[in-house]
Tab-separated table of C-alpha atoms in Angstrom:
chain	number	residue	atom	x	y	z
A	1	UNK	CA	16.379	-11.584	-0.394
A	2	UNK	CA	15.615	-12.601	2.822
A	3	UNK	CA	15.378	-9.219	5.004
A	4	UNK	CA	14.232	-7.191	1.577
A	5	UNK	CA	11.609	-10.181	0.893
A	6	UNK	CA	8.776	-7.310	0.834
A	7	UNK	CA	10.116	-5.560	-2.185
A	8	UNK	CA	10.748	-8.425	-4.102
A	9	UNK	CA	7.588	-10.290	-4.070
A	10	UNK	CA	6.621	-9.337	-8.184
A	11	UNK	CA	10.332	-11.478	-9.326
A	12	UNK	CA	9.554	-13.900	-11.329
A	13	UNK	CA	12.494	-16.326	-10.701
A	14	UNK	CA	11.596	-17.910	-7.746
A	15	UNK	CA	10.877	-21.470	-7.642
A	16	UNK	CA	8.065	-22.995	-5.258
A	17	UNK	CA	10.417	-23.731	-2.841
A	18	UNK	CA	14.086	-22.161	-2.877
A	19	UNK	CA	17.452	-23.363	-0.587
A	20	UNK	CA	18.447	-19.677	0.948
A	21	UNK	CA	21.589	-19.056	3.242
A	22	UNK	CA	20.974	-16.162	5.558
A	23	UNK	CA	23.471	-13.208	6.693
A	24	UNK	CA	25.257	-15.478	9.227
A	25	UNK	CA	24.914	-18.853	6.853
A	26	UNK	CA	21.950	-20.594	8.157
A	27	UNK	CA	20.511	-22.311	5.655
A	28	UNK	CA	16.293	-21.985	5.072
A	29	UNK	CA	13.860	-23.410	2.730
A	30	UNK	CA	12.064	-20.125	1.787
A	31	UNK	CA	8.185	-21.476	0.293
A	32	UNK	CA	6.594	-18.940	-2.241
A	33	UNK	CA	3.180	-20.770	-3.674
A	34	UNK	CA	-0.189	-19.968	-1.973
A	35	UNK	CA	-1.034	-23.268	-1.525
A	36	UNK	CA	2.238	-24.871	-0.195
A	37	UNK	CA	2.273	-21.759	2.270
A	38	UNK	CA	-1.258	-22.999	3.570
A	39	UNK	CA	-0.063	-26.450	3.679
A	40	UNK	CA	2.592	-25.705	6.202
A	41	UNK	CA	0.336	-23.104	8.327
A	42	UNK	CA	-2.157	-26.236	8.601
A	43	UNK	CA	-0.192	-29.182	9.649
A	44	UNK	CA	1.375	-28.277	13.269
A	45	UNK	CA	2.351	-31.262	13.899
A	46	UNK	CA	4.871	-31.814	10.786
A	47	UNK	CA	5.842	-28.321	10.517
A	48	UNK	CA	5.661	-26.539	14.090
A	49	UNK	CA	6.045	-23.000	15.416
A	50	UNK	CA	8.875	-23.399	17.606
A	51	UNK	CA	11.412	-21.331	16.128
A	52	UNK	CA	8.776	-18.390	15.379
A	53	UNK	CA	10.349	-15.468	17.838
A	54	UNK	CA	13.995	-17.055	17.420
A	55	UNK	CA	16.150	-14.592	17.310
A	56	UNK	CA	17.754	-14.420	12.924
A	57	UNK	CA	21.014	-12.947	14.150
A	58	UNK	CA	22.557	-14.522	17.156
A	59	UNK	CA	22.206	-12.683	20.247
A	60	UNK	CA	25.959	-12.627	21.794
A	61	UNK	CA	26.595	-13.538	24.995
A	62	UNK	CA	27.058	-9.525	26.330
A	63	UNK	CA	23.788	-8.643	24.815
A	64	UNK	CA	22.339	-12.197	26.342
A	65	UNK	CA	23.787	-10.901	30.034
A	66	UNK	CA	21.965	-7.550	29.313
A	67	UNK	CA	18.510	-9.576	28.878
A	68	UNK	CA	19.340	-11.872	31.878
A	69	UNK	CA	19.793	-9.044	34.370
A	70	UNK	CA	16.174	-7.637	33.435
A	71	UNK	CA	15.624	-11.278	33.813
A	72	UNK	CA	14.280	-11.622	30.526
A	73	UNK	CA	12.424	-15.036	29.345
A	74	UNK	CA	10.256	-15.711	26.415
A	75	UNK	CA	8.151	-19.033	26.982
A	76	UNK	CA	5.941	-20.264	24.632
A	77	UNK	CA	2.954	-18.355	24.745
A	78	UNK	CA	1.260	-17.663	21.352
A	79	UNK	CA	3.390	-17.522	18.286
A	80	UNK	CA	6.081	-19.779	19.328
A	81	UNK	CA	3.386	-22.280	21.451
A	82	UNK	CA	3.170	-25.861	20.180
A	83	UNK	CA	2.128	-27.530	22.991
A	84	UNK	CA	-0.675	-28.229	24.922
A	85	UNK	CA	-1.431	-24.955	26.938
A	86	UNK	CA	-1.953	-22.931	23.295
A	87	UNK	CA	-5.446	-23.910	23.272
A	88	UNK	CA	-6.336	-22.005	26.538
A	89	UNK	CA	-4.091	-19.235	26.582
A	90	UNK	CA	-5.780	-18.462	22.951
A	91	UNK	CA	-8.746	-18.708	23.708
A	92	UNK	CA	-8.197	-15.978	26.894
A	93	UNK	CA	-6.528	-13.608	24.313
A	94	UNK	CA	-9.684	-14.314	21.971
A	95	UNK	CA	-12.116	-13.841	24.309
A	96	UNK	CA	-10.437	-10.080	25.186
A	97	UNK	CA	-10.520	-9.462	21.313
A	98	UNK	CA	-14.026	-10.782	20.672
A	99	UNK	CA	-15.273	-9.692	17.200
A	100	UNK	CA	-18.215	-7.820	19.890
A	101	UNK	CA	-16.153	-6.104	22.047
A	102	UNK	CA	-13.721	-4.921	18.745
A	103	UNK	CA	-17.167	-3.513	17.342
A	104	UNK	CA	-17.774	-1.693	20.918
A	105	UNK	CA	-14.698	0.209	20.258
A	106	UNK	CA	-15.373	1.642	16.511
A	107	UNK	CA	-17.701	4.603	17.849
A	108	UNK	CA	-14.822	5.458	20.083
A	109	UNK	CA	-11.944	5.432	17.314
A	110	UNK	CA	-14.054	6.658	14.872
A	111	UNK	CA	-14.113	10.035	16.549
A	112	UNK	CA	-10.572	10.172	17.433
A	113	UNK	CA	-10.291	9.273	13.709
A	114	UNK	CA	-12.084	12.123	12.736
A	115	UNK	CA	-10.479	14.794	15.723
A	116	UNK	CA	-6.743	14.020	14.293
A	117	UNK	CA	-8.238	14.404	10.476
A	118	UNK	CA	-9.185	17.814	11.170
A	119	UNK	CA	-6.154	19.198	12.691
A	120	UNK	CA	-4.662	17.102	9.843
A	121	UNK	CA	-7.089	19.229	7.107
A	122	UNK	CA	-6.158	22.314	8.489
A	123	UNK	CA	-2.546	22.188	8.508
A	124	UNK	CA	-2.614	20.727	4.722
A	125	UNK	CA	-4.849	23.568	3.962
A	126	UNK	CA	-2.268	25.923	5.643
A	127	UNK	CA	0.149	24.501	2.939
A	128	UNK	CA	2.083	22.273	6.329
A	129	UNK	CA	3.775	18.862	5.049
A	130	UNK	CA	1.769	16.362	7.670
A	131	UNK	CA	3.204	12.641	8.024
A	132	UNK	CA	0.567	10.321	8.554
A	133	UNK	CA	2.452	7.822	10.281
A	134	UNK	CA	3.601	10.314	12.977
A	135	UNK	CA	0.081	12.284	13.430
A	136	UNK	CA	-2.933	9.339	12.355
A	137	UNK	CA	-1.349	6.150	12.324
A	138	UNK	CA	1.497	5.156	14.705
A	139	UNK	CA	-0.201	5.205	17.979
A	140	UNK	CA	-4.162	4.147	17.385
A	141	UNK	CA	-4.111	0.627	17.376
A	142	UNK	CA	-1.496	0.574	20.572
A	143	UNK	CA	-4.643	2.881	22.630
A	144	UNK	CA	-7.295	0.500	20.994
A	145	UNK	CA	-6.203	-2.292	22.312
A	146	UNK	CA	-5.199	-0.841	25.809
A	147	UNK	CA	-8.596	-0.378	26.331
A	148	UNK	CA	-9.817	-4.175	24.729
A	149	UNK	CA	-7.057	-5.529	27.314
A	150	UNK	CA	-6.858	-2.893	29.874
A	151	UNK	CA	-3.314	-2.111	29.892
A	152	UNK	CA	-1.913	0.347	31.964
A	153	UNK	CA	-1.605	4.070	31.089
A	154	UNK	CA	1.816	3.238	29.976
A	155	UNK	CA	3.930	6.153	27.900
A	156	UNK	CA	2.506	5.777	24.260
A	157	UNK	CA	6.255	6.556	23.233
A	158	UNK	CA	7.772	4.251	25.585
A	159	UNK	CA	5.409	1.172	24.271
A	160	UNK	CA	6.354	1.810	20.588
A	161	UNK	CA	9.646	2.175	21.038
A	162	UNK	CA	10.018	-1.144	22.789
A	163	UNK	CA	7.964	-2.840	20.126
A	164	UNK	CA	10.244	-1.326	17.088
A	165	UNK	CA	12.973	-2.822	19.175
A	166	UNK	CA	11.740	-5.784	20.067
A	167	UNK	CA	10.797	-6.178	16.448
A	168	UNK	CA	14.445	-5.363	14.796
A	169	UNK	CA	16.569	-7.663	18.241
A	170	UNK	CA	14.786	-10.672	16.691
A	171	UNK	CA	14.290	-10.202	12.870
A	172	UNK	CA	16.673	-8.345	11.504
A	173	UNK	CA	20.500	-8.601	10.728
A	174	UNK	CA	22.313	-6.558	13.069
A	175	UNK	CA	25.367	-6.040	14.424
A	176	UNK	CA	26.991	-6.934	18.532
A	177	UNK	CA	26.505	-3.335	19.682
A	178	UNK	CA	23.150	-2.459	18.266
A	179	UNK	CA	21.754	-6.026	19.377
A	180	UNK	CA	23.486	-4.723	23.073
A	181	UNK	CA	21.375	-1.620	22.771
A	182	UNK	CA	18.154	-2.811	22.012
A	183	UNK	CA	18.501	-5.984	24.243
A	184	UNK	CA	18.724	-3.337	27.044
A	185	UNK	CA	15.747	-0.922	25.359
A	186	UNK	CA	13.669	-4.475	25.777
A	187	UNK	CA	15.106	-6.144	29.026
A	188	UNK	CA	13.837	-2.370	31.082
A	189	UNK	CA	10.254	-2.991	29.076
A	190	UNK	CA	10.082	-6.582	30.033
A	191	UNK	CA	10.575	-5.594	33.668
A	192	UNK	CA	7.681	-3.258	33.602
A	193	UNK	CA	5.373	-6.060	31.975
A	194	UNK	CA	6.552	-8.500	35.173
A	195	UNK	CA	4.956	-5.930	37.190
A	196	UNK	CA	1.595	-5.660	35.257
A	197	UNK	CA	1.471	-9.430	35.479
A	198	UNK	CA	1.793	-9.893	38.910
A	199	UNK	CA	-0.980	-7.445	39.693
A	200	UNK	CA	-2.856	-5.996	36.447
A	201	UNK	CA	-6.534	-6.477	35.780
A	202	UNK	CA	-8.293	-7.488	32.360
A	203	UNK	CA	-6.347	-10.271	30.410
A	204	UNK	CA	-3.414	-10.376	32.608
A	205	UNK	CA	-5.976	-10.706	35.652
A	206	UNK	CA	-7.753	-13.563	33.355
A	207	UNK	CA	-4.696	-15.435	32.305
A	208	UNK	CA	-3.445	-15.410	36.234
A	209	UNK	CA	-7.311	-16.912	37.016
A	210	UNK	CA	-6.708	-19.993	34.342
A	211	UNK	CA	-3.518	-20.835	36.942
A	212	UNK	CA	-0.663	-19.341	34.391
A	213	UNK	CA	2.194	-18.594	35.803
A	214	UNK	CA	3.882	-14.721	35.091
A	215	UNK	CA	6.089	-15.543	32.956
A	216	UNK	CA	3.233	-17.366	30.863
A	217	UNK	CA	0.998	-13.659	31.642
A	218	UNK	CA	4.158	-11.516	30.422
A	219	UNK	CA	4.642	-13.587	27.238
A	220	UNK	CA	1.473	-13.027	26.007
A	221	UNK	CA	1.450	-9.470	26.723
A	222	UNK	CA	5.022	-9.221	24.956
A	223	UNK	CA	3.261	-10.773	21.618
A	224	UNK	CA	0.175	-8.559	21.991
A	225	UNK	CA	2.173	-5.214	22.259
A	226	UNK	CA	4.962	-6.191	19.549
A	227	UNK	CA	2.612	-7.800	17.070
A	228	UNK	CA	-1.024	-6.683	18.447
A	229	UNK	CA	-0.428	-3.431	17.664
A	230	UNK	CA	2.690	-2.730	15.742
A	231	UNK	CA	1.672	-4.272	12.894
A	232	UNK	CA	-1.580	-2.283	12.440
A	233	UNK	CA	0.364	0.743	12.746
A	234	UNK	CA	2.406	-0.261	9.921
A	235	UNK	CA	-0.281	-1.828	7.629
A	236	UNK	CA	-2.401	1.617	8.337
A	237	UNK	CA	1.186	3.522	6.585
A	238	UNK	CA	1.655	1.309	4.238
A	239	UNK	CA	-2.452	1.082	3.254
A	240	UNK	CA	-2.880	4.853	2.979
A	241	UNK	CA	0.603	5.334	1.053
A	242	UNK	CA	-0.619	2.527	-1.761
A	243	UNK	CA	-4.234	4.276	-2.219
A	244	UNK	CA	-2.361	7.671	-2.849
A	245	UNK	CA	-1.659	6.064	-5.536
A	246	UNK	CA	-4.776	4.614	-6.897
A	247	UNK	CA	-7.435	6.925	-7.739
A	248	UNK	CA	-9.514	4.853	-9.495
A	249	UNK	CA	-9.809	3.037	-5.871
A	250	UNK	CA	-10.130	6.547	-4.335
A	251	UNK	CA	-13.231	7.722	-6.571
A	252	UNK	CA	-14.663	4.304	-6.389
A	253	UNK	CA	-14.713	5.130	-2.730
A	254	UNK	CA	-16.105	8.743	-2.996
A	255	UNK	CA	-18.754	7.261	-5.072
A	256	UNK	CA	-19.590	4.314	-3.352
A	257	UNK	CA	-18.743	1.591	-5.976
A	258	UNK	CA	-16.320	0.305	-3.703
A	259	UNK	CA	-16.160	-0.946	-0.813
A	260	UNK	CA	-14.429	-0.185	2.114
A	261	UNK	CA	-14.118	-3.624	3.125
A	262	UNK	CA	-12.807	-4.881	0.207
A	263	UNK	CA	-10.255	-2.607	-0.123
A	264	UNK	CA	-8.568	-3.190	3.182
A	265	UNK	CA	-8.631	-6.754	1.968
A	266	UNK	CA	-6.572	-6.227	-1.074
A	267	UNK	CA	-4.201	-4.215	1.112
A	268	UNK	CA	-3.514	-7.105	2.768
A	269	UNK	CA	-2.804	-9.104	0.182
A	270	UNK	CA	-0.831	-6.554	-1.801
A	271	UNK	CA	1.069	-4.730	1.367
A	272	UNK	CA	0.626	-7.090	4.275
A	273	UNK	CA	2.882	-5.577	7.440
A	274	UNK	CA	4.590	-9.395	8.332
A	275	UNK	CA	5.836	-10.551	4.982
A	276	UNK	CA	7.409	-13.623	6.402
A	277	UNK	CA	6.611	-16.451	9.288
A	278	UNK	CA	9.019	-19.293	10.323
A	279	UNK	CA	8.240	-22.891	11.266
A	280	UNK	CA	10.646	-25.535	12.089
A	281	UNK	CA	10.106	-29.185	10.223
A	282	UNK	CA	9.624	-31.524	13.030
A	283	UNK	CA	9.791	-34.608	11.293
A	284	UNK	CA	11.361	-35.824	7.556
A	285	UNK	CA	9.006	-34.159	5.347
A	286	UNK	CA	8.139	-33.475	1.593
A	287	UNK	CA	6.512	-29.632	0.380
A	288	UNK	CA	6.382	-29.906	-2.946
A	289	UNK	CA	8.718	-31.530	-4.606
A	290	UNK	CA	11.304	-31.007	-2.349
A	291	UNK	CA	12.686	-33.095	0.639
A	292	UNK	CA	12.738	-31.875	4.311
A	293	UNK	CA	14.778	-33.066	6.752
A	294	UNK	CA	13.815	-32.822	10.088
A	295	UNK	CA	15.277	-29.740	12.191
A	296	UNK	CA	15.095	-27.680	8.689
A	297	UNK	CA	13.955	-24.006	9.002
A	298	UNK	CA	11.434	-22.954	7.351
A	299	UNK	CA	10.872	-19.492	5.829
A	300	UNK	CA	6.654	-19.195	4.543
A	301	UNK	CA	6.821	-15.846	2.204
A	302	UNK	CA	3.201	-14.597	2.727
A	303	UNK	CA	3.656	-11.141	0.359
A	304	UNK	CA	4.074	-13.789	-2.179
A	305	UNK	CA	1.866	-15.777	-1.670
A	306	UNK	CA	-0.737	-13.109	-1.991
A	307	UNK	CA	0.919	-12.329	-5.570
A	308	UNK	CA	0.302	-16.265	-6.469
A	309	UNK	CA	-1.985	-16.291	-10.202
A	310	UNK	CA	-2.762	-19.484	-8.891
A	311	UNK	CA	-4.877	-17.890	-5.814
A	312	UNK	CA	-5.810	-14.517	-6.822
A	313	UNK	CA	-6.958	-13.534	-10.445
A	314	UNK	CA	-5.039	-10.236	-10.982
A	315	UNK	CA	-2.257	-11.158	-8.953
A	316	UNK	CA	0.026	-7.464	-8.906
A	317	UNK	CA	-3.282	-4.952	-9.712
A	318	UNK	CA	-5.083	-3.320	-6.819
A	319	UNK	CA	-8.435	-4.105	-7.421
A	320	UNK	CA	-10.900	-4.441	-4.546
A	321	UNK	CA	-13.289	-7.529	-4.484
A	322	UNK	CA	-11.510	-9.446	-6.960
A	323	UNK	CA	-11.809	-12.921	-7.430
A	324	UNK	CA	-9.068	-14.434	-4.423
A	325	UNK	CA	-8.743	-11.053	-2.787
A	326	UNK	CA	-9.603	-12.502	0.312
A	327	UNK	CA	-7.707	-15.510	0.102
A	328	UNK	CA	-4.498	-13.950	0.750
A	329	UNK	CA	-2.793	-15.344	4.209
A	330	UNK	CA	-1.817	-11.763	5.855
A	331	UNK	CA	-2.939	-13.598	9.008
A	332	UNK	CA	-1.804	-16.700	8.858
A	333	UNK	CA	-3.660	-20.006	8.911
A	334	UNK	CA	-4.366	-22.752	10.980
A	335	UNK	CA	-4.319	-22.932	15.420
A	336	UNK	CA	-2.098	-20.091	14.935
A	337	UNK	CA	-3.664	-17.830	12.784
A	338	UNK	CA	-3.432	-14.060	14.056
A	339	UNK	CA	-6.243	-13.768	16.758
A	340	UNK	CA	-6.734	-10.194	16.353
A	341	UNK	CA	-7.864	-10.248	12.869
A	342	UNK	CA	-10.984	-8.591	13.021
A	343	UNK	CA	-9.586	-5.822	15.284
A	344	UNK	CA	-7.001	-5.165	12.521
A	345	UNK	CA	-9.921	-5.056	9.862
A	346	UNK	CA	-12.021	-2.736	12.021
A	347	UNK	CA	-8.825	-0.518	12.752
A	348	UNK	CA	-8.255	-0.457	9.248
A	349	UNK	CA	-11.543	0.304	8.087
A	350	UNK	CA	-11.842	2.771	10.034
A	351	UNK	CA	-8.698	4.673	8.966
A	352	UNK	CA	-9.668	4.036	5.616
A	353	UNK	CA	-13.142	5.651	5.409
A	354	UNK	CA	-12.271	8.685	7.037
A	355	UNK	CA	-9.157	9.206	5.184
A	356	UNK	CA	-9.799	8.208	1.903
A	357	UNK	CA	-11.060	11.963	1.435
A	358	UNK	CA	-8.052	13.196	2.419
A	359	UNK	CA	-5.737	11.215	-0.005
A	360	UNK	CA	-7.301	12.463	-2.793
A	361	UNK	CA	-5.970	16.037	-3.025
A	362	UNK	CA	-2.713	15.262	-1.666
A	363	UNK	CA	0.858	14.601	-3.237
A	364	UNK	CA	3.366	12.244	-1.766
A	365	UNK	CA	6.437	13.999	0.071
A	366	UNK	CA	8.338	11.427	1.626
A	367	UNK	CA	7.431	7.495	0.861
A	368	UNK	CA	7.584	5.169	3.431
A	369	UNK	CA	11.198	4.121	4.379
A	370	UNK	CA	11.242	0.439	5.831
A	371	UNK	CA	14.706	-1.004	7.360
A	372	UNK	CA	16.143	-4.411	6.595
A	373	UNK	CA	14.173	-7.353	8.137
A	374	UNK	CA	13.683	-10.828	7.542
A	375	UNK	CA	9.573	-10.019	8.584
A	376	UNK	CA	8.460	-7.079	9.371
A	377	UNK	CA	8.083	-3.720	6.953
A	378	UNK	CA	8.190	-1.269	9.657
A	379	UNK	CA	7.644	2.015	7.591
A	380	UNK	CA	9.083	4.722	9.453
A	381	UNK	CA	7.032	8.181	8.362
A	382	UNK	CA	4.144	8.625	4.945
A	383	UNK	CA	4.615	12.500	4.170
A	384	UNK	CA	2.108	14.579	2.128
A	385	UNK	CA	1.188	17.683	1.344
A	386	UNK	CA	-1.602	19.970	-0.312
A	387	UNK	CA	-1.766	19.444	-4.309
């Protein structure tokens, strides 16, 4: 269950909380109820994020030597930050993805939106199979937020390939040679972030003014370009594949009885990108009914706790604006809920108002394929064609 969790989320069997052994025979408590998810998101000091970006299969010590000699380090930054310097480095990285200067960049995407839909249009209409993924969805978040943080003009290819490898070295089950591999497709990436930190503008520039050191600067851009944009690329995929098939949604759309908003909201309680988050009980502890230990990992299943009846009314049905739509915890809760929220939600909005039109004269070619991991969907291409 645990690295297929996102396909399993409508199983009825699952207790509130559940004793799971993983692929290498770690032992997790794996939470499923809405509200017990919450609980643990809320309470940082009982449950904390320590263990967030640990790695689920043990890196060996040759792919360890690999990271070393890029002189690799991941300090706690964001997602893995407990202590006392969260507060300020979050509120840097929230300040660069202010809900004003997201809105600033909607004109902007919004015609490159439009630009890749026509070329899309016409090579539909020329009878072409197109794969959203590849031509509309994989890169726009990654050149939205360069401009919010003013990255460099960094390869497009190079950044996404890092992030799908940074993503499957620490979540998925793997074996010594491919965790070699991507250790060293990370490690060169890391190297080039050392050298943004030391001298880039924007929120490295701001993070360096606050008196953080470079690793501190590099570890938040390493979150931001795995999980900043990575995810949106995948939730866009995975979005536009589920309303291909929903046209009820679709014509509620065309005719205005639904909203836009609302529907990326039930997308991300229905197909959120990160289907699992970790946190590590720091102290004896009871969730539920059930005892925790101190030192016990814990495994919160968000998919299913969007699927809880006890949080949303119509708990497996896509239907926008329903009662507990919104309540779903795609982001998180708590100090460390996702700070890029409403940059996901205007990405997505976007995406979905322009191509809505599209998706309803098109059939489904090739779903989208997602590889084993304990977190992250990762959808890998979403090809259609002309009815």
């Amino acid at each position: 269950m645990l690295f297929r969790s996102w396909a399993q989320t409508t199983d009825a069997r699952w207790p509130d909380v559940a004793r799971v052994a993983d692929h290498v025979g770690v032992e997790h408590l794996v939470v499923t109820r809405h509200a017990l998810v919450r609980e643990v998101l809320t309470d940082p000091v009982t449950y904390r994020p320590d263990n967030a970006l640990d790695a689920v299969t043990p890196i060996p010590v040759a792919a360890l030597r690999v990271l070393a000699g890029h002189r690799f380090r991941l300090p706690p930054t964001l997602a893995n930050n407990g202590g006392a310097s969260h507060p300020q480095i979050r509120a840097i990285v929230a300040e660069a993805l202010h809900p004003t200067r997201v809105a600033a960049q909607r004109p902007w995407l919004t015609g490159l939106v439009r630009e890749r839909l026509t070329a899309i249009g016409a090579a539909l209409d020329a009878g072409a199979p197109v794969d959203l993924y590849a031509e509309l969805a994989a890169d726009l978040p990654l050149l939205v937020l360069a401009r919010l943080v003013e990255l460099p003009d960094a390869p497009v290819g190079a950044v996404k390939e890092f992030a799908r490898a940074a993503l499957e070295l620490f979540w998925a089950p793997l074996d010594a040679d491919r965790q070699a591999a991507l250790a060293a497709e990370v490690g060169r990436f890391h190297r080039v972030l050392r050298e943004f930190a030391e001298t880039g503008g924007g929120l490295a520039g701001s993070l360096r003014a606050a008196g953080h050191p470079p690793d501190v600067v590099v570890g938040a851009l390493f979150f931001l370009l795995v999980a900043g944009q990575e995810t949106t690329s995948q939730f866009l995929t995975l979005l536009l594949h589920r309303l291909a098939g929903e046209p009820a949604v679709l014509a509620g759309l065309r005719g205005g009885t639904v909203a836009v908003a609302d529907v990326v909201e039930e997308g991300l309680r229905l197909e959120p990108p990160i289907v699992t988050w970790r946190r590590v009980a720091a102290v004896d502890a009871t969730l539920g009914a059930t005892a925790v230990p101190a030192g016990t990992s814990i495994v919160l299943w968000l998919a299913r706790a969007g699927r809880d009846p006890a949080a949303v009314e119509a708990p497996d049905e896509f239907r926008p604006g329903q009662r507990g739509s919104r309540r779903h915890l795609a982001f998180g809760a708590g100090a460390h809920r996702c700070v890029g929220d409403q940059l996901a939600r205007m990405e997505a909005a976007v995406v979905v108002g322009e191509t809505a039109p599209l998706l309803d004269g098109v059939t489904v070619v090739r779903e989208p394929w997602c590889p084993d991991n304990l977190t992250f969907r990762m959808p890998d291409a979403f090809v259609v064609q002309r009815r």
